[in-house]
XYZ file of C-alpha atoms in Angstrom:
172
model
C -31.649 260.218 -82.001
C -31.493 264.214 -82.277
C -27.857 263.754 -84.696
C -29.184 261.416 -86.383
C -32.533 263.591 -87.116
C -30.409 266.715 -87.876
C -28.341 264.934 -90.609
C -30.897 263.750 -92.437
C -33.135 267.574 -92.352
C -29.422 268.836 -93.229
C -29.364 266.570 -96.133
C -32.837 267.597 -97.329
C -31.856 271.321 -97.705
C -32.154 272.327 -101.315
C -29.257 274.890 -101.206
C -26.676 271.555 -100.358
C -24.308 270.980 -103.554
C -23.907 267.296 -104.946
C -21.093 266.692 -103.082
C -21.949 268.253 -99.900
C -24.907 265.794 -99.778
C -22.890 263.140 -100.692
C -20.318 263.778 -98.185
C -23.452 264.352 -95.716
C -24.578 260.573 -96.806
C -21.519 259.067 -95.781
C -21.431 260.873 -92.356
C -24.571 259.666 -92.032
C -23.614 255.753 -93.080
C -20.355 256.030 -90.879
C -21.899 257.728 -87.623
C -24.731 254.851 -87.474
C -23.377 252.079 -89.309
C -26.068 252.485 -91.950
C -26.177 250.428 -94.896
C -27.307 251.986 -98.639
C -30.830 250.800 -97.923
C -30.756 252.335 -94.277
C -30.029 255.924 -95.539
C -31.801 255.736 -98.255
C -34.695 254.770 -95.771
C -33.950 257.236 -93.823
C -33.619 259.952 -96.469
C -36.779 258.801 -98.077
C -34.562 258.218 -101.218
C -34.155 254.813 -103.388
C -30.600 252.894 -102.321
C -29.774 253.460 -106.833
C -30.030 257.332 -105.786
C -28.159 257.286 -102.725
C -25.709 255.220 -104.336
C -25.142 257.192 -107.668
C -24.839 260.436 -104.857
C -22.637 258.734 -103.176
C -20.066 257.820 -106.656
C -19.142 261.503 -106.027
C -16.836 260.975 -103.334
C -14.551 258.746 -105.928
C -14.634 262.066 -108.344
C -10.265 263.410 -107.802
C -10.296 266.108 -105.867
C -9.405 268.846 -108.497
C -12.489 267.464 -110.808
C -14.636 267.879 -107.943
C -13.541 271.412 -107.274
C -13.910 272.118 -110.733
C -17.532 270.715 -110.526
C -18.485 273.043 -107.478
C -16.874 275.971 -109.792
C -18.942 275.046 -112.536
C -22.455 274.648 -110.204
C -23.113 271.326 -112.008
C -25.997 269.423 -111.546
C -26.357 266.327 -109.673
C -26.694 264.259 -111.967
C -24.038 265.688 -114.810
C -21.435 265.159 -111.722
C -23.032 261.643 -111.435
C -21.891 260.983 -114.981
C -19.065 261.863 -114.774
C -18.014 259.682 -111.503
C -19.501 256.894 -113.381
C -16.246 257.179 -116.494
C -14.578 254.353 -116.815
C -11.120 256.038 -116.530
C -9.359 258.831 -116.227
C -8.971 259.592 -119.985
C -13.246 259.295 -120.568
C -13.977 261.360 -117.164
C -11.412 263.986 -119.204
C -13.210 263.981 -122.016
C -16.246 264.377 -120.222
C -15.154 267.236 -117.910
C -14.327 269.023 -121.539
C -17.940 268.481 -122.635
C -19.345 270.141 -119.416
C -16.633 272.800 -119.443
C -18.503 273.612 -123.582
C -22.034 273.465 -121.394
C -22.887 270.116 -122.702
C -26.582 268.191 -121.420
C -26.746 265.212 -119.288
C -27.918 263.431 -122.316
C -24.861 264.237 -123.957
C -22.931 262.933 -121.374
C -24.365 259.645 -120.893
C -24.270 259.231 -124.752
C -20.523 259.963 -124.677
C -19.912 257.473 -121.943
C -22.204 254.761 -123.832
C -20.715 251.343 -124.901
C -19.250 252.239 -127.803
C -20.054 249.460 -130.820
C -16.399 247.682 -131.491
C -13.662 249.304 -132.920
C -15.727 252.824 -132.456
C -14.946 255.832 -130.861
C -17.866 257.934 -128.671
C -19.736 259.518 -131.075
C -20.211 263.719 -130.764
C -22.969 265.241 -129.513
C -25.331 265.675 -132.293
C -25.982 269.633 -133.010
C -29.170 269.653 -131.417
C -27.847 268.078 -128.288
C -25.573 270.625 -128.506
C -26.513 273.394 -125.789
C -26.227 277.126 -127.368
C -22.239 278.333 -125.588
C -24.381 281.815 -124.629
C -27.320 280.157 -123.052
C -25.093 278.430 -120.927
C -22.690 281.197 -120.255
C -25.696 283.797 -119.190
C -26.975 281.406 -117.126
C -23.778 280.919 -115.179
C -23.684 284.507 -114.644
C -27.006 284.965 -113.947
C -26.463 282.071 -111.304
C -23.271 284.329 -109.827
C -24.991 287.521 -109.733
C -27.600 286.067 -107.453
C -25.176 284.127 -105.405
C -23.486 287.628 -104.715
C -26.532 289.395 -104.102
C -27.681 287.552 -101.891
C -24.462 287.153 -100.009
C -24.728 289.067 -96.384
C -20.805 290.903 -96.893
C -20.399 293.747 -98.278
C -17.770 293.911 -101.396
C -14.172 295.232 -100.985
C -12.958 297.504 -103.618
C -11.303 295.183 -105.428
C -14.691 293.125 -105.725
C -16.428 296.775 -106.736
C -13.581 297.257 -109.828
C -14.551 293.907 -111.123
C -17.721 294.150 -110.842
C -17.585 297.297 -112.633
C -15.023 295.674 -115.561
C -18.129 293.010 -116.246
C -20.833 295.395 -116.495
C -18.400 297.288 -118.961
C -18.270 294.127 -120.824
C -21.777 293.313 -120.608
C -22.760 297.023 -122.095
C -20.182 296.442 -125.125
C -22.111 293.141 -125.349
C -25.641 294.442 -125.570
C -24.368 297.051 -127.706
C -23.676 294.512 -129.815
């Protein structure tokens, strides 16, 4: 049916964030009783993808806002739905807040051997703090130039109070 058919194009867009696709998936699932295998069928996705999208929705409200403030991948979101409790999805959320890999990640949350801790991130897996950083600016930059409003003053002023910290910056 024509619903049907636009939900699933919707939830092929590549501008959709994790959880707006996974919150598209389960509109899909409850509006024609669709099983994991049926969207995924529909989506052209396995049932393991549509299901790890779909562990998003259990993420607490404030971590998922965080997430969409952050513009974390899929799959670093993923992880972190997957903790086993609040106190490891914590301590994950402070490894993605430092810029840390999906690697790192899934190697926090791995079975730890008894009477072990998670082990750190070795330095390599490690991502470089101004890597990360310039590419979340660079990401927000483009968001707001491509964004059809125009900016208020008060959007002007701090746009102007960045590029007065980015020229002390370069100055170096």
């Amino acid at each position: 049916n024509a619903e049907e058919i636009a939900l699933v194009e919707n939830l092929q867009r590549v501008d959709l964030s994790p959880l707006e696709e996974a919150r598209g998936i389960q509109a899909l699932m409850e509006r024609h009783a669709y099983t994991q295998e049926a969207a995924a069928g529909a989506l052209g996705w396995s049932r393991t993808q549509v299901n790890r999208v779909l562990k998003l929705l259990s993420l607490p409200d404030d971590m998922a806002a965080e997430c969409a403030t952050l513009h974390l991948s899929r799959n670093a979101m993923v992880e972190l739905a997957l903790a086993n409790d609040g106190a490891e999805r914590a301590h994950l959320m402070g490894l993605l807040r430092q810029g840390a890999s999906v690697k790192a990640l899934r190697e926090a949350r791995a079975p730890k051997a008894e009477g072990q801790g998670a082990r750190a991130p070795a330095p390599k897996d490690r991502p470089d703090p101004v890597r990360t950083a310039l590419a979340q600016v660079e990401k927000g930059v483009k968001a707001l130039a491509s964004a059809p409003v125009a900016l208020d003053d008060e959007q002007r002023r701090t746009l102007q109070a960045l590029r007065r910290e980015i020229d002390r910056l370069l100055k170096g």
